[in-house]
PDB file of C-alpha atoms in Angstrom:
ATOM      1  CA  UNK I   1      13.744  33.910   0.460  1.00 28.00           C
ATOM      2  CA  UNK I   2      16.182  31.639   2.411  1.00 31.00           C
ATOM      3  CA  UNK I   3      17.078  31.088   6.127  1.00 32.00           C
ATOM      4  CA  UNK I   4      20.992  30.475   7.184  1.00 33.00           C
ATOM      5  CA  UNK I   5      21.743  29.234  10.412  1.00 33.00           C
ATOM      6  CA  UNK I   6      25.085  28.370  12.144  1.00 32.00           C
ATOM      7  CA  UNK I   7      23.872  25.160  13.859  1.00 37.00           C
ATOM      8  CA  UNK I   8      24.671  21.468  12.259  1.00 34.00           C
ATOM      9  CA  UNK I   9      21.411  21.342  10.902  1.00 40.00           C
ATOM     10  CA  UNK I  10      21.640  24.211   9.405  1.00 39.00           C
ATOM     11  CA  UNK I  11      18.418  26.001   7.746  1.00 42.00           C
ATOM     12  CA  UNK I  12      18.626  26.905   4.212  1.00 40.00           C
ATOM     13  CA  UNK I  13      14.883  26.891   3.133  1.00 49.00           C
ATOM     14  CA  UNK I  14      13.374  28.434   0.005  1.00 46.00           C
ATOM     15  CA  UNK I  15      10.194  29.189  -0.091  1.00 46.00           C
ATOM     16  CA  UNK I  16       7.095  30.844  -2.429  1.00 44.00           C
ATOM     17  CA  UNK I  17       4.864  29.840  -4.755  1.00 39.00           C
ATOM     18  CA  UNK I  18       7.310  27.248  -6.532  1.00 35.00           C
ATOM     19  CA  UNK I  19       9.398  25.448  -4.453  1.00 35.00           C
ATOM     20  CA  UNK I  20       9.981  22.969  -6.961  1.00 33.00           C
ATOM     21  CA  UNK I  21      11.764  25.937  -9.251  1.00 30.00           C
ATOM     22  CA  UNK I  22      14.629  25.950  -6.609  1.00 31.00           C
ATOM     23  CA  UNK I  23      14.731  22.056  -6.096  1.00 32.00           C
ATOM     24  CA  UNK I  24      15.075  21.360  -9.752  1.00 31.00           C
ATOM     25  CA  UNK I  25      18.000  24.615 -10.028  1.00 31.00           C
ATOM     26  CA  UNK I  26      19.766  23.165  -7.043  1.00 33.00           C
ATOM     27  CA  UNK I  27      19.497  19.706  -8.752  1.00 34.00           C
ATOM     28  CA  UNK I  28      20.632  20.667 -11.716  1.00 34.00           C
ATOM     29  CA  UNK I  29      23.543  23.062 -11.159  1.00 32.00           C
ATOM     30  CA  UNK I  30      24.239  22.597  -7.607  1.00 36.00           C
ATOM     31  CA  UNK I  31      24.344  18.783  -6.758  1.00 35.00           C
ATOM     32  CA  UNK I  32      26.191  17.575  -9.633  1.00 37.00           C
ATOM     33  CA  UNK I  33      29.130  16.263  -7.437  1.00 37.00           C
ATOM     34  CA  UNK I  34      26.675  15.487  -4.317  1.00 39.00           C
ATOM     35  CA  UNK I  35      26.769  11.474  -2.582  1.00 40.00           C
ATOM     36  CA  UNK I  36      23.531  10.161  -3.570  1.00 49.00           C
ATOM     37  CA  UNK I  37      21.943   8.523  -0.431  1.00 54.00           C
ATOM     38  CA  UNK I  38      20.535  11.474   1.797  1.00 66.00           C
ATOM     39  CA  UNK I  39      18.440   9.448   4.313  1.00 75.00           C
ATOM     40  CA  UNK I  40      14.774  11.170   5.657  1.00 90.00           C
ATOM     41  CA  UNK I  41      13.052  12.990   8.638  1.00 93.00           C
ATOM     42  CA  UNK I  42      13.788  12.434  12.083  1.00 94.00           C
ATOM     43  CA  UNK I  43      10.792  13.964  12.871  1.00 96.00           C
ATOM     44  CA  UNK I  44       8.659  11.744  11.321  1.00 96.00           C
ATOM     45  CA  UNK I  45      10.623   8.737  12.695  1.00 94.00           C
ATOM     46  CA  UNK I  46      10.072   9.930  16.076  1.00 94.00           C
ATOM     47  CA  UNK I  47       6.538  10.246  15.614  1.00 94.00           C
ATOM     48  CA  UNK I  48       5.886   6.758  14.025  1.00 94.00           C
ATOM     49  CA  UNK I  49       8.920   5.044  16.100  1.00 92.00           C
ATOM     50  CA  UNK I  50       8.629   1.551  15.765  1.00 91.00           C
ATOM     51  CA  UNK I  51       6.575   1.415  12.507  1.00 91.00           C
ATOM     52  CA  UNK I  52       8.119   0.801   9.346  1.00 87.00           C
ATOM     53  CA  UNK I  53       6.571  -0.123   5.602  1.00 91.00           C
ATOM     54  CA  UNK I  54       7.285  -3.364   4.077  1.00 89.00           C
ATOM     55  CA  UNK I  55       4.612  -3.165   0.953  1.00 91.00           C
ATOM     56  CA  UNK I  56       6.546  -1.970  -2.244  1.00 91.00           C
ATOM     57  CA  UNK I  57       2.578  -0.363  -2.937  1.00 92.00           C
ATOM     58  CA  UNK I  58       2.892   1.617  -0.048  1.00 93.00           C
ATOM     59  CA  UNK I  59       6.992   2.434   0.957  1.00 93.00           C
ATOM     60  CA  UNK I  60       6.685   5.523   2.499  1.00 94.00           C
ATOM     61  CA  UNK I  61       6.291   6.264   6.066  1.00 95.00           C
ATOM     62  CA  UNK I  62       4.595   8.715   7.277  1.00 96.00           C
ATOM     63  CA  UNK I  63       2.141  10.352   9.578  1.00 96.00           C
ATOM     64  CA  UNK I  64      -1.604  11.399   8.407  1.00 94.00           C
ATOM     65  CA  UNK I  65      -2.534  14.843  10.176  1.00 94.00           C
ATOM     66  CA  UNK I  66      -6.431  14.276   9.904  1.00 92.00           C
ATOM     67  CA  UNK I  67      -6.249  11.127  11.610  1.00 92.00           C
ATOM     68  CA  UNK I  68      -3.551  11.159  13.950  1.00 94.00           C
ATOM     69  CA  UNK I  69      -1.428   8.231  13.180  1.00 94.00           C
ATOM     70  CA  UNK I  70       1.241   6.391  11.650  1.00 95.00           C
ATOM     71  CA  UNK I  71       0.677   5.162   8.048  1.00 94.00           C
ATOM     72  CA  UNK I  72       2.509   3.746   4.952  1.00 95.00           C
ATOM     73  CA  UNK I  73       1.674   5.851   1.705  1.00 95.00           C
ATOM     74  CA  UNK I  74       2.083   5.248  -1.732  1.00 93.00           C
ATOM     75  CA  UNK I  75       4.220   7.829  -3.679  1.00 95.00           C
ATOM     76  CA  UNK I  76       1.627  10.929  -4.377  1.00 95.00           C
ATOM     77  CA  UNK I  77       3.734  11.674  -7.432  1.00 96.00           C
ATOM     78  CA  UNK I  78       2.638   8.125  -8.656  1.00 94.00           C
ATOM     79  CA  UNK I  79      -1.150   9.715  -9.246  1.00 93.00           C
ATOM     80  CA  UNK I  80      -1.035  13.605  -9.336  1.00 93.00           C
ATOM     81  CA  UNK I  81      -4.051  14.455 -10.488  1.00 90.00           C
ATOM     82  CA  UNK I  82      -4.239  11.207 -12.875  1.00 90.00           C
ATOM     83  CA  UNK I  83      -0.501  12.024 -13.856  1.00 92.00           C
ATOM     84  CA  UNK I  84       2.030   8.817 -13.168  1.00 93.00           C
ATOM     85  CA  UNK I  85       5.313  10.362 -12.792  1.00 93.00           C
ATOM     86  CA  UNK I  86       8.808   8.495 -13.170  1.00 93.00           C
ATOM     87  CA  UNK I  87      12.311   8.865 -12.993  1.00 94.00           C
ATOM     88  CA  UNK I  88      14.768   7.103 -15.344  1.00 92.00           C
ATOM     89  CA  UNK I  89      17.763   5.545 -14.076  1.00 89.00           C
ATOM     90  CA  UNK I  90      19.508   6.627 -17.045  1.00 90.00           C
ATOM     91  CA  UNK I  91      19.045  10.133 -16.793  1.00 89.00           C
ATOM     92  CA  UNK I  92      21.335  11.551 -14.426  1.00 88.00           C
ATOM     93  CA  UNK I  93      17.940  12.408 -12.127  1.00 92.00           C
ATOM     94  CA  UNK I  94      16.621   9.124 -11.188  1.00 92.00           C
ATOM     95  CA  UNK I  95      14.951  10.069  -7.991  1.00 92.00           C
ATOM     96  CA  UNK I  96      10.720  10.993  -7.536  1.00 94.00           C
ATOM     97  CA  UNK I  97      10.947  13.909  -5.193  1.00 94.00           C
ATOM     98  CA  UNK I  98       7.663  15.904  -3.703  1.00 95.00           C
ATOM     99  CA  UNK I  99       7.520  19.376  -2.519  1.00 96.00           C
ATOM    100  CA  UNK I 100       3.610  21.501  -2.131  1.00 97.00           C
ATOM    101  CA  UNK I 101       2.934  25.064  -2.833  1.00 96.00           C
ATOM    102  CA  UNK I 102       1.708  27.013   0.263  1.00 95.00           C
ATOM    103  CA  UNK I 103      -1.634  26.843  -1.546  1.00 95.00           C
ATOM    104  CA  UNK I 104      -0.895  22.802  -0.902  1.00 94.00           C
ATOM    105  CA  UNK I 105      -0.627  22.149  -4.833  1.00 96.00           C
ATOM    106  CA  UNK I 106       1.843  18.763  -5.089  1.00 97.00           C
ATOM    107  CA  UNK I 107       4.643  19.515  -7.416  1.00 96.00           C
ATOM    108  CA  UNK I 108       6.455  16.721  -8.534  1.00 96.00           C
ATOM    109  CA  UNK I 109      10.235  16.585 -10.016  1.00 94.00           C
ATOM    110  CA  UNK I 110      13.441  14.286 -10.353  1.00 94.00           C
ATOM    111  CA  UNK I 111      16.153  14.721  -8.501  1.00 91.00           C
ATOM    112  CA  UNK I 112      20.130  13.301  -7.948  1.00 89.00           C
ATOM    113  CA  UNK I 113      19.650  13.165  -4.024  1.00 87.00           C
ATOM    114  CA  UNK I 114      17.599  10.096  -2.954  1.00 87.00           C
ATOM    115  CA  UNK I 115      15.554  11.823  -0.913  1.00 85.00           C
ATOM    116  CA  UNK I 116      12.506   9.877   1.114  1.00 90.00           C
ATOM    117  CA  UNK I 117       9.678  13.149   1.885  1.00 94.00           C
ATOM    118  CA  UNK I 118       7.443  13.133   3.842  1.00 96.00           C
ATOM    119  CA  UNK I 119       3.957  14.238   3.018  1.00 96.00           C
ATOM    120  CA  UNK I 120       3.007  15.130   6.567  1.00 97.00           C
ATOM    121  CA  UNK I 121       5.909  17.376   6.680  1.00 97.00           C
ATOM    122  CA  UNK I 122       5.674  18.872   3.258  1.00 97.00           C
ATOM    123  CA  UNK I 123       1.557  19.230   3.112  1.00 97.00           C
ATOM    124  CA  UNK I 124       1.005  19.858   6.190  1.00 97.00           C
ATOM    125  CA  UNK I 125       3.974  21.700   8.173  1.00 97.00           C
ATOM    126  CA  UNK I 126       6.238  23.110   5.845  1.00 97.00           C
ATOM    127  CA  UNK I 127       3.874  24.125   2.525  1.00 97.00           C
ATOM    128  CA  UNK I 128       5.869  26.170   0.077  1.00 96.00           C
ATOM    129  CA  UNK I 129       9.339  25.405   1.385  1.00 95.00           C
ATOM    130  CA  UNK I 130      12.370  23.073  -0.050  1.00 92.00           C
ATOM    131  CA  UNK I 131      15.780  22.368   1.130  1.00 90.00           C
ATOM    132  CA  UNK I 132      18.758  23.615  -1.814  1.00 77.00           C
ATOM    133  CA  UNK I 133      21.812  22.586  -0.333  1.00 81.00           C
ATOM    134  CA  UNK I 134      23.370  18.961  -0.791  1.00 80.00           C
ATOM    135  CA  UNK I 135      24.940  19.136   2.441  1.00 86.00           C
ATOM    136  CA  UNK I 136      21.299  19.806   4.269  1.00 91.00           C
ATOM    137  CA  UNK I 137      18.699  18.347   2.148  1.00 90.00           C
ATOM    138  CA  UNK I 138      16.150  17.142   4.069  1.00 94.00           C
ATOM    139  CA  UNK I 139      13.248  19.268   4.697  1.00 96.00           C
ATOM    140  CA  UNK I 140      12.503  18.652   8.088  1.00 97.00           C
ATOM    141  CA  UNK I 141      10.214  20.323  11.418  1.00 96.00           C
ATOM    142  CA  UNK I 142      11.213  21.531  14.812  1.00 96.00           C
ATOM    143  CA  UNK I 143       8.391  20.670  17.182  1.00 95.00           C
ATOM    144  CA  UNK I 144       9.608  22.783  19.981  1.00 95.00           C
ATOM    145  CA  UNK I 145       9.986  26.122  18.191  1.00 94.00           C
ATOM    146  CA  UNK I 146       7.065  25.680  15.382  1.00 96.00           C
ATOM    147  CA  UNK I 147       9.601  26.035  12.564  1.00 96.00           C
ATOM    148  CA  UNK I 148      10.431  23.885   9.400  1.00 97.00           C
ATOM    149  CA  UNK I 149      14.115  23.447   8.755  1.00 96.00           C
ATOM    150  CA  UNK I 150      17.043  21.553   6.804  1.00 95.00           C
ATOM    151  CA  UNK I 151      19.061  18.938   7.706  1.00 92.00           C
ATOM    152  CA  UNK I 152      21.775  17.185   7.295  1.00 90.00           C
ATOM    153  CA  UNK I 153      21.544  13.422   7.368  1.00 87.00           C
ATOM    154  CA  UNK I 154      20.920  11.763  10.847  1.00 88.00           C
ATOM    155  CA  UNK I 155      22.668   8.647   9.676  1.00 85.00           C
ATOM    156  CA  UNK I 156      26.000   7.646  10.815  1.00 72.00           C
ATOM    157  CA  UNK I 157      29.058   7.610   8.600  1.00 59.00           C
ATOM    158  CA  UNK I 158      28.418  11.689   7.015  1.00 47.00           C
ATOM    159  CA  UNK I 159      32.425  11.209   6.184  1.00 46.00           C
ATOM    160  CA  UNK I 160      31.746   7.965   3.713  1.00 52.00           C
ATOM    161  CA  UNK I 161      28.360   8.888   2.873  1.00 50.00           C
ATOM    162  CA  UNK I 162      28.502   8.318  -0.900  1.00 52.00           C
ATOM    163  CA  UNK I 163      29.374   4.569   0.063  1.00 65.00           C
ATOM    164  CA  UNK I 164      26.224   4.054   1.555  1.00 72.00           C
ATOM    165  CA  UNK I 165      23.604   2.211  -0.487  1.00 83.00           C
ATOM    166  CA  UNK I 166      25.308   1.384  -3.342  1.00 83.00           C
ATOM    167  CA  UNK I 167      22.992  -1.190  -4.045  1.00 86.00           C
ATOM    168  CA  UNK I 168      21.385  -0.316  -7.244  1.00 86.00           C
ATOM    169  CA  UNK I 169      18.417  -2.055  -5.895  1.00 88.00           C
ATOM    170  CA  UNK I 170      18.246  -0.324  -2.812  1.00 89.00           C
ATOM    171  CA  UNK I 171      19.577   3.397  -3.207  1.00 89.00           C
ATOM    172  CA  UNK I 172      17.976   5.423  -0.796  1.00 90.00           C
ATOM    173  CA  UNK I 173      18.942   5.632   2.857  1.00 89.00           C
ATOM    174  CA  UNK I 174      15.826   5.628   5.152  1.00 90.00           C
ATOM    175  CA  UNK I 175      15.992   6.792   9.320  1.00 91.00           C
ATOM    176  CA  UNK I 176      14.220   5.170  11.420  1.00 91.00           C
ATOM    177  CA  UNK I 177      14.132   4.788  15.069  1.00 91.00           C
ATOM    178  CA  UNK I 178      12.928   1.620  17.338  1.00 88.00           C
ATOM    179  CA  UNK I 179      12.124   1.645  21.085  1.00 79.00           C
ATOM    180  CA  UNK I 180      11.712  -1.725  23.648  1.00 74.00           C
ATOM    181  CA  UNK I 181       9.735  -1.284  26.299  1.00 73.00           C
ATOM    182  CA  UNK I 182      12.259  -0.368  29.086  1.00 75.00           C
ATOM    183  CA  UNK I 183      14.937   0.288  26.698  1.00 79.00           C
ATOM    184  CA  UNK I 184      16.699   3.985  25.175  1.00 86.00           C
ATOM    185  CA  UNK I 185      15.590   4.625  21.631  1.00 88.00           C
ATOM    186  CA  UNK I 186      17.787   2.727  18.653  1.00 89.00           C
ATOM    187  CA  UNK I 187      18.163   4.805  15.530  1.00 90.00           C
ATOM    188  CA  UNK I 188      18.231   2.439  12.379  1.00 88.00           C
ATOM    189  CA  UNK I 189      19.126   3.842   8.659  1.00 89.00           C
ATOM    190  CA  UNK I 190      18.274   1.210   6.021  1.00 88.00           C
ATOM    191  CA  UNK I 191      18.902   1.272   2.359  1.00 89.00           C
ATOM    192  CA  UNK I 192      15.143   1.011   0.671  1.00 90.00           C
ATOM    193  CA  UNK I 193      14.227   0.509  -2.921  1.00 91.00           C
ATOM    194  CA  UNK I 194      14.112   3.331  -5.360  1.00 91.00           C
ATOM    195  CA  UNK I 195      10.558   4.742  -4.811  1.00 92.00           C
ATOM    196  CA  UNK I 196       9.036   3.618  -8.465  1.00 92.00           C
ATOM    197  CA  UNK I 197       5.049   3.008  -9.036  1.00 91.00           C
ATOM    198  CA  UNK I 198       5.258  -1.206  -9.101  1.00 86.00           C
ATOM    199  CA  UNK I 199       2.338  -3.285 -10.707  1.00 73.00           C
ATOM    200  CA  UNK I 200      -0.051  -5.188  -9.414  1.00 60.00           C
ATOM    201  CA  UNK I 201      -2.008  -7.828 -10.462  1.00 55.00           C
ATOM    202  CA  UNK I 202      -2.826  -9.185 -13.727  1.00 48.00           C
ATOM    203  CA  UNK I 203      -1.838  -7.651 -17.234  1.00 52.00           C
ATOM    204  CA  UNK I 204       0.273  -4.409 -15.349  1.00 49.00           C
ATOM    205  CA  UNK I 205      -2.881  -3.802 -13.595  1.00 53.00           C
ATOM    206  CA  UNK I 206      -2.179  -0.548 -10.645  1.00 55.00           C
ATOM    207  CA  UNK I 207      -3.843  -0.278  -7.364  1.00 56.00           C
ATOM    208  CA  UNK I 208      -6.206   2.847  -6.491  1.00 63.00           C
ATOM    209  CA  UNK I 209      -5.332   2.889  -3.367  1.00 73.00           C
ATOM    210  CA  UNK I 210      -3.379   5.692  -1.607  1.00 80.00           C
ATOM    211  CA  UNK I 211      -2.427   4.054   2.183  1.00 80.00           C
ATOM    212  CA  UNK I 212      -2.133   1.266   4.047  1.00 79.00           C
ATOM    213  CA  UNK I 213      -1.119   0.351   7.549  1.00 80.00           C
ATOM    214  CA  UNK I 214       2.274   0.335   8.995  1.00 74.00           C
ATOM    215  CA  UNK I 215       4.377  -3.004  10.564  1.00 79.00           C
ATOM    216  CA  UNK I 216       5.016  -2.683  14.286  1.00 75.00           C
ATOM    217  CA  UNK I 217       7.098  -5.167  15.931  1.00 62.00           C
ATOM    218  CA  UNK I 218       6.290  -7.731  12.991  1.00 49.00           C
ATOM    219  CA  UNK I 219       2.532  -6.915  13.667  1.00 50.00           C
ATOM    220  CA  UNK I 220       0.085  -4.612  10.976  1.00 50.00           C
ATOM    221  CA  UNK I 221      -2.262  -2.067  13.297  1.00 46.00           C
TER     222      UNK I 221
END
C-alpha cells in the first residue's frame, strides 16, 4: 500500500511485511538516473540538535527510545544477526541502507541513494514502511499528527543536488541542526563518509560494541 500527498514533502510510503522488496525495486528500476546525496531526518536532528558523531565506529546519529537520549550508533547492518554486510563501490549500489519489518526484523540492502536512516525512526516509529521515490526518499516522522512520512531533502541547493558531495570520500549528505543559547536554530548539511564497517585495532580486529556517546559543543555527554 502507498500514501500520496500534495504537500512538498510528499508521502509515498510502502509498507508490509518486506519493505526492503520495494526499496531494492525502486533502487533498481526506479533511481537509475537519481543525484546520489539524499541527506537524513529532520526529525531526528531536531531531537538530538546540537549533537553530532565524530567516531568512524559509531557515525550515525540517532536517538535510543528506551533510554531517552541522543546517541551515536554503529551501522546495525554491520552485525545482523552475526552477518557483516557491505556495499561495493563498484557495483552501481554502493550504499548500506536499513529498513525493519513491522514485526521489527532489520532488513538490510544496497542502495544508489546515500541515504543516512535512522534506527529510532525505522525500529521504533515507522516499522514496516520505506520511502520509493528518488525525489522523497527519506523516511521520516511527523510528531504533531503521529504519522511516518517521506521527504524530500531539507538541504539547500534541491536544483544542483547531484553536485553535492562529490567527494568520493565523503558521499552522503547529513542534516543537522545547531542552537546557541539565545540564538534561532542553524540547519547544517555536511558531506559524511560512506557508512562502511572500519577496523579496529590490531590484525583487522572489529569492535562489539553497538553505541557510543554523541559530541555536543566539542564536549562527549
Amino acid at each position: 500500500q502507498r500514501f500520496a500527498g500534495p504537500n512538498p514533502f510528499k508521502v509515498v510510503l510502502s509498507h508490509g511485511g518486506m519493505p526492503q522488496v520495494f526499496a531494492l525495486v525502486a533502487a533498481a528500476v526506479g533511481l537509475l538516473s537519481a543525484p546520489l546525496a539524499s541527506a537524513s531526518s529532520v526529525y531526528i536532528a531536531s531531537l538530538c540538535r546540537g549533537g553530532f558523531c565524530t567516531d568512524p565506529k559509531f557515525p550515525i546519529l540517532d536517538f535510543d527510545q528506551e533510554n531517552g537520549k541522543c546517541l551515536c550508533r554503529a551501522h546495525p547492518c554491520w552485525d545482523n544477526s552475526g552477518i557483516s554486510h557491505a556495499c561495493p563501490d563498484d557495483s552501481g549500489f554502493a550504499f548500506l541502507h536499513l529498513t525493519h519489518s513491522q514485526d521489527g526484523e532489520l532488513k538490510c540492502s544496497c542502495s544508489r541513494l546515500a541515504i543516512y536512516d535512522s534506527v529510532h525512526i525505522s525500529r521504533d516509529l515507522c516499522p514496516g514502511h520505506a520511502c520509493d521515490s528518488a525525489d522523497f526518499p527519506i523516511l521520516d516522522w511527523e510528531p504533531v499528527e503521529g504519522k511516518c512520512f517521506c521527504r524530500a531533502s531539507p538541504c539547500p541547493s534541491q536544483a544542483d543536488l547531484a553536485s553535492q558531495c562529490a567527494d568520493p570520500d565523503t558521499p552522503i549528505l547529513h542534516y543537522r541542526e545547531e542552537k546557541d543559547a539565545a540564538g534561532p536554530v542553524k540547519p547544517k548539511c555536511d558531506c559524511v563518509a560512506k557508512l562502511d564497517r572500519p577496523f579496529s585495532g590490531l590484525r583487522g580486529k572489529r569492535s562489539d560494541q553497538s553505541s557510543a556517546s554523541c559530541t555536543w559543543n566539542g564536549k562527549q555527554i
